[in-house]
Amino acid sequence: DTEVTQTPKHLVMGMTNKKSLKCEQHMGHRAMYWYKQKAKKPPELMFVYSYEKLSINESVPSRFSPECPNSSLLNLHLHALQPEDSALYLCASSQVYTGGGTNEKLFFGSGTQLSVL
Amino acid sequence: GEDVEQSLFLSVREGDSSVINCTYTDSSSTYLYWYKQEPGAGLQLLTYIFSNMDMKQDQRLTVLLNKKDKHLSLRIADTQTGDSAIYFCAESETGGRRALTFGSGTRLQVQP
C-alpha cells in the first residue's frame, strides 16, 4: 500500500463553520505534512509532524489547527476561515523527516479542494 | 534564501521529446526531485537525483544536473498525451531545517 488517502475530496464551508480534513497512510512513515496549493502555484508547506510531534509550523494562522493522533493519521482542523483560504490542501508522508540532506521522498494524497464562502 | 525557478509552459507534439528546465540558487542542495501533478490530483514523485551525480536515466525519463550552473532538466522521450501535466522540480538542503522547496511548475501540453 503506497497510498496517502485524504477525505473529503471537496469541501465547501462558511466562514463561521468548523470542519476537519483527514489524512491517512499505512506505509509506516513517521513524517507527515500539510501543504496548501493555490491554483497555478506550487505547494506551500504549512506543517510537518515527525514521530507524531509538530516539527515545523510555517507561521500558519491559528484558524488552522493540525493534529497527529497516531503515526498513521493526520488531521487539519479548520475554524473561522477566510475566503482567501480557499485552496487545494495536500497531505504528504515520508519515511522520516530530517530537515533535508537525505532522500525524503514525499508521497502525496490527491488533496481536499476547499472553498470558503 | 532558497529559490527554484522554472519556465511556465511547454508545448510539444506526441512522439517528440520534451525538456523541462529548472534552476536553483542553493549551493547546498543535496537531492533534487521531479514531481508530476495531473489536474485535480496530488503530486507524484517521478524521479530524483543526488547532487554528486550528473545524469540519471529511468525508462523514458532522463535527468541532467549541472551543479556548477545550478541547472536541472527533465527529458521525457517519446512524449505521450498522458504526460500532459504540471511538472515541479524540488530541492532539499544538506543539514537544513526545512522540507522541500518547490519550483513554480511547468505546464506540459502534448498535442496529438
Coordinates of C-alpha atoms in Angstrom, one line a residue:
Chain A
D1 CA 0.0 0.0 0.0
T2 CA 1.7 3.2 -1.2
E3 CA -1.3 5.4 -0.9
V4 CA -2.0 8.5 1.1
T5 CA -5.7 8.9 1.5
Q6 CA -7.4 12.2 2.1
T7 CA -11.0 12.9 2.9
P8 CA -13.2 14.7 1.9
K9 CA -12.2 15.3 -1.7
H10 CA -14.2 18.5 -1.8
L11 CA -15.4 20.8 1.0
V12 CA -17.5 23.9 1.0
M13 CA -17.7 25.8 4.2
G14 CA -18.9 29.2 5.5
M15 CA -16.6 31.5 7.5
T16 CA -18.3 30.5 10.8
N17 CA -18.1 26.8 10.3
K18 CA -15.8 24.3 11.9
K19 CA -14.6 21.4 9.8
S20 CA -11.7 18.9 9.7
L21 CA -9.6 17.5 6.9
K22 CA -8.3 13.9 7.4
C23 CA -5.3 12.1 6.0
E24 CA -4.2 8.5 6.5
Q25 CA -1.2 6.4 5.4
H26 CA -0.3 2.8 6.1
M27 CA 3.2 2.8 4.8
G28 CA 4.8 3.0 8.3
H29 CA 6.0 6.6 7.5
R30 CA 6.9 8.6 10.6
A31 CA 6.7 12.1 9.0
M32 CA 3.5 13.7 7.7
Y33 CA 3.0 17.1 6.1
W34 CA 0.3 19.5 5.3
Y35 CA 0.7 21.7 2.2
K36 CA -1.6 24.4 0.7
Q37 CA -1.7 24.9 -3.0
K38 CA -3.4 27.8 -4.8
A39 CA -4.3 27.4 -8.4
K40 CA -1.4 27.5 -10.8
K41 CA 1.1 27.8 -7.9
P42 CA 3.5 25.3 -6.2
P43 CA 2.5 23.7 -2.9
E44 CA 3.4 25.7 0.1
L45 CA 4.4 23.9 3.3
M46 CA 2.2 24.5 6.3
F47 CA 3.1 21.9 9.0
V48 CA 5.4 19.0 9.4
Y49 CA 4.9 16.2 12.0
S50 CA 7.8 13.9 12.9
Y51 CA 7.1 10.9 15.1
E52 CA 3.7 12.5 16.0
K53 CA 5.3 15.7 17.2
L54 CA 4.9 19.0 15.5
S55 CA 8.4 19.9 14.0
I56 CA 7.5 22.8 11.7
N57 CA 4.8 25.4 11.7
E58 CA 5.4 27.8 8.8
S59 CA 3.8 30.7 10.6
V60 CA 0.3 29.4 9.8
P61 CA -2.7 31.4 11.2
S62 CA -4.3 29.8 14.3
R63 CA -7.5 29.2 12.4
F64 CA -5.7 26.1 11.1
S65 CA -5.0 23.6 13.8
P66 CA -3.1 20.4 13.0
E67 CA -3.4 17.2 14.9
C68 CA -1.5 13.9 14.7
P69 CA -3.4 11.3 16.8
N70 CA -1.1 8.5 15.8
S71 CA 1.6 7.6 13.2
S72 CA -1.0 6.8 10.5
L73 CA -3.3 9.7 10.9
L74 CA -3.1 13.5 10.4
N75 CA -5.9 15.9 10.8
L76 CA -6.3 19.6 10.0
H77 CA -9.0 21.4 12.0
L78 CA -10.5 24.5 10.4
H79 CA -12.3 27.3 12.1
A80 CA -13.3 30.8 11.1
L81 CA -11.6 30.6 7.7
Q82 CA -11.5 33.4 5.2
P83 CA -12.3 33.2 1.5
E84 CA -8.6 33.6 0.7
D85 CA -8.0 30.3 2.4
S86 CA -9.8 28.5 -0.5
A87 CA -7.2 26.2 -2.0
L88 CA -6.2 22.6 -2.5
Y89 CA -4.9 21.1 0.7
L90 CA -2.4 18.3 0.2
C91 CA -1.3 15.8 2.8
A92 CA 2.0 14.0 2.3
S93 CA 4.2 11.5 4.1
S94 CA 7.8 10.3 4.1
Q95 CA 9.7 7.6 5.9
V96 CA 11.3 10.2 8.2
Y97 CA 11.9 13.9 8.4
T98 CA 15.4 15.1 8.9
G99 CA 15.1 18.7 7.5
G100 CA 16.9 17.9 4.3
G101 CA 20.1 16.2 3.3
T102 CA 18.5 12.8 2.9
N103 CA 16.3 11.3 0.3
E104 CA 13.0 12.4 1.7
K105 CA 10.7 11.1 -1.0
L106 CA 7.3 12.5 -0.4
F107 CA 4.1 10.6 -1.1
F108 CA 1.2 12.9 -1.7
G109 CA -2.6 12.4 -1.3
S110 CA -4.9 13.7 -4.0
G111 CA -5.9 16.6 -1.8
T112 CA -9.1 18.3 -0.5
Q113 CA -10.4 21.1 -2.6
L114 CA -11.6 23.6 -0.1
S115 CA -13.9 26.5 -0.9
V116 CA -14.7 29.1 1.8
L117 CA -17.8 31.2 1.2
Chain B
G1 CA 17.2 32.2 0.8
E2 CA 16.5 29.3 -1.5
D3 CA 14.8 29.9 -4.8
V4 CA 13.8 27.4 -7.5
E5 CA 12.6 28.7 -10.9
Q6 CA 11.0 27.0 -13.9
S7 CA 9.5 28.2 -17.2
L8 CA 5.7 28.2 -17.1
F9 CA 4.7 26.4 -20.2
L10 CA 5.9 23.9 -22.8
S11 CA 4.0 22.5 -25.8
V12 CA 5.2 19.5 -27.8
R13 CA 3.8 17.1 -30.3
E14 CA 3.1 13.5 -29.4
G15 CA 6.2 11.3 -30.0
D16 CA 8.6 14.2 -29.7
S17 CA 11.0 14.7 -26.7
S18 CA 10.2 17.2 -24.0
V19 CA 12.8 19.0 -22.0
I20 CA 11.7 20.8 -18.8
N21 CA 14.3 23.1 -17.2
C22 CA 14.8 24.2 -13.6
T23 CA 17.3 26.5 -12.0
Y24 CA 18.0 26.7 -8.3
T25 CA 20.1 29.0 -6.1
D26 CA 21.0 27.0 -3.0
S27 CA 24.5 25.6 -3.5
S28 CA 24.0 23.2 -0.5
S29 CA 21.1 21.4 -2.3
T30 CA 21.6 17.7 -1.8
Y31 CA 18.7 15.9 -3.6
L32 CA 16.8 17.3 -6.5
Y33 CA 13.4 15.9 -7.4
W34 CA 10.9 15.9 -10.2
Y35 CA 7.2 15.6 -9.4
K36 CA 4.2 15.4 -11.7
Q37 CA 0.7 16.8 -11.0
E38 CA -2.3 15.9 -13.1
P39 CA -5.4 18.0 -12.9
G40 CA -7.3 17.7 -9.6
A41 CA -4.6 15.3 -8.2
G42 CA -1.7 15.3 -5.7
L43 CA 1.9 15.3 -6.7
Q44 CA 3.5 12.1 -7.8
L45 CA 7.3 11.6 -7.5
L46 CA 8.8 10.8 -10.9
T47 CA 12.5 10.6 -10.2
Y48 CA 15.2 12.2 -8.2
I49 CA 19.0 12.8 -8.4
F50 CA 21.7 13.1 -5.8
S51 CA 23.8 16.2 -6.2
N52 CA 27.1 14.2 -6.8
M53 CA 25.5 12.7 -10.0
D54 CA 25.2 14.5 -13.3
M55 CA 22.8 12.1 -15.0
K56 CA 20.1 9.6 -14.2
Q57 CA 18.0 7.6 -16.6
D58 CA 14.8 5.8 -15.8
Q59 CA 12.9 4.4 -18.8
R60 CA 11.7 7.4 -20.8
L61 CA 12.9 9.9 -18.2
T62 CA 16.4 11.4 -18.2
V63 CA 17.5 13.8 -15.5
L64 CA 20.6 16.0 -16.2
L65 CA 22.2 18.0 -13.4
N66 CA 24.8 20.8 -14.0
K67 CA 25.8 21.6 -10.4
K68 CA 28.2 24.4 -11.5
D69 CA 25.4 26.3 -13.2
K70 CA 22.7 25.0 -10.7
H71 CA 20.6 23.8 -13.6
L72 CA 18.4 20.7 -13.6
S73 CA 16.5 19.3 -16.6
L74 CA 14.0 16.5 -17.2
R75 CA 13.8 15.0 -20.6
I76 CA 10.8 12.9 -21.5
A77 CA 11.4 10.7 -24.6
D78 CA 8.5 9.8 -26.9
T79 CA 6.1 12.1 -25.1
Q80 CA 2.6 10.8 -24.9
T81 CA -0.7 12.7 -24.3
G82 CA -0.8 11.1 -20.8
D83 CA 2.3 13.1 -20.0
S84 CA 0.3 16.3 -20.1
A85 CA 0.5 17.7 -16.6
I86 CA 2.3 20.2 -14.4
Y87 CA 5.9 19.2 -13.6
F88 CA 7.5 20.6 -10.4
C89 CA 11.2 20.4 -9.6
A90 CA 12.1 20.5 -5.9
E91 CA 15.3 20.5 -3.9
S92 CA 16.3 19.7 -0.3
E93 CA 19.2 21.2 1.5
T94 CA 22.1 19.5 3.4
G95 CA 21.6 19.8 7.1
G96 CA 18.9 22.3 6.8
R97 CA 15.7 22.6 8.8
R98 CA 13.2 22.8 6.1
A99 CA 11.2 20.5 3.9
L100 CA 11.4 20.5 0.2
T101 CA 11.4 23.8 -1.8
F102 CA 9.3 23.5 -5.0
G103 CA 9.7 25.4 -8.2
S104 CA 6.7 27.2 -9.7
G105 CA 5.8 24.3 -12.0
T106 CA 5.9 23.9 -15.8
R107 CA 2.7 23.0 -17.6
L108 CA 3.4 20.5 -20.3
Q109 CA 0.9 20.3 -23.1
V110 CA 1.2 17.4 -25.5
Q111 CA -0.6 17.9 -28.9
P112 CA -1.8 14.7 -30.6

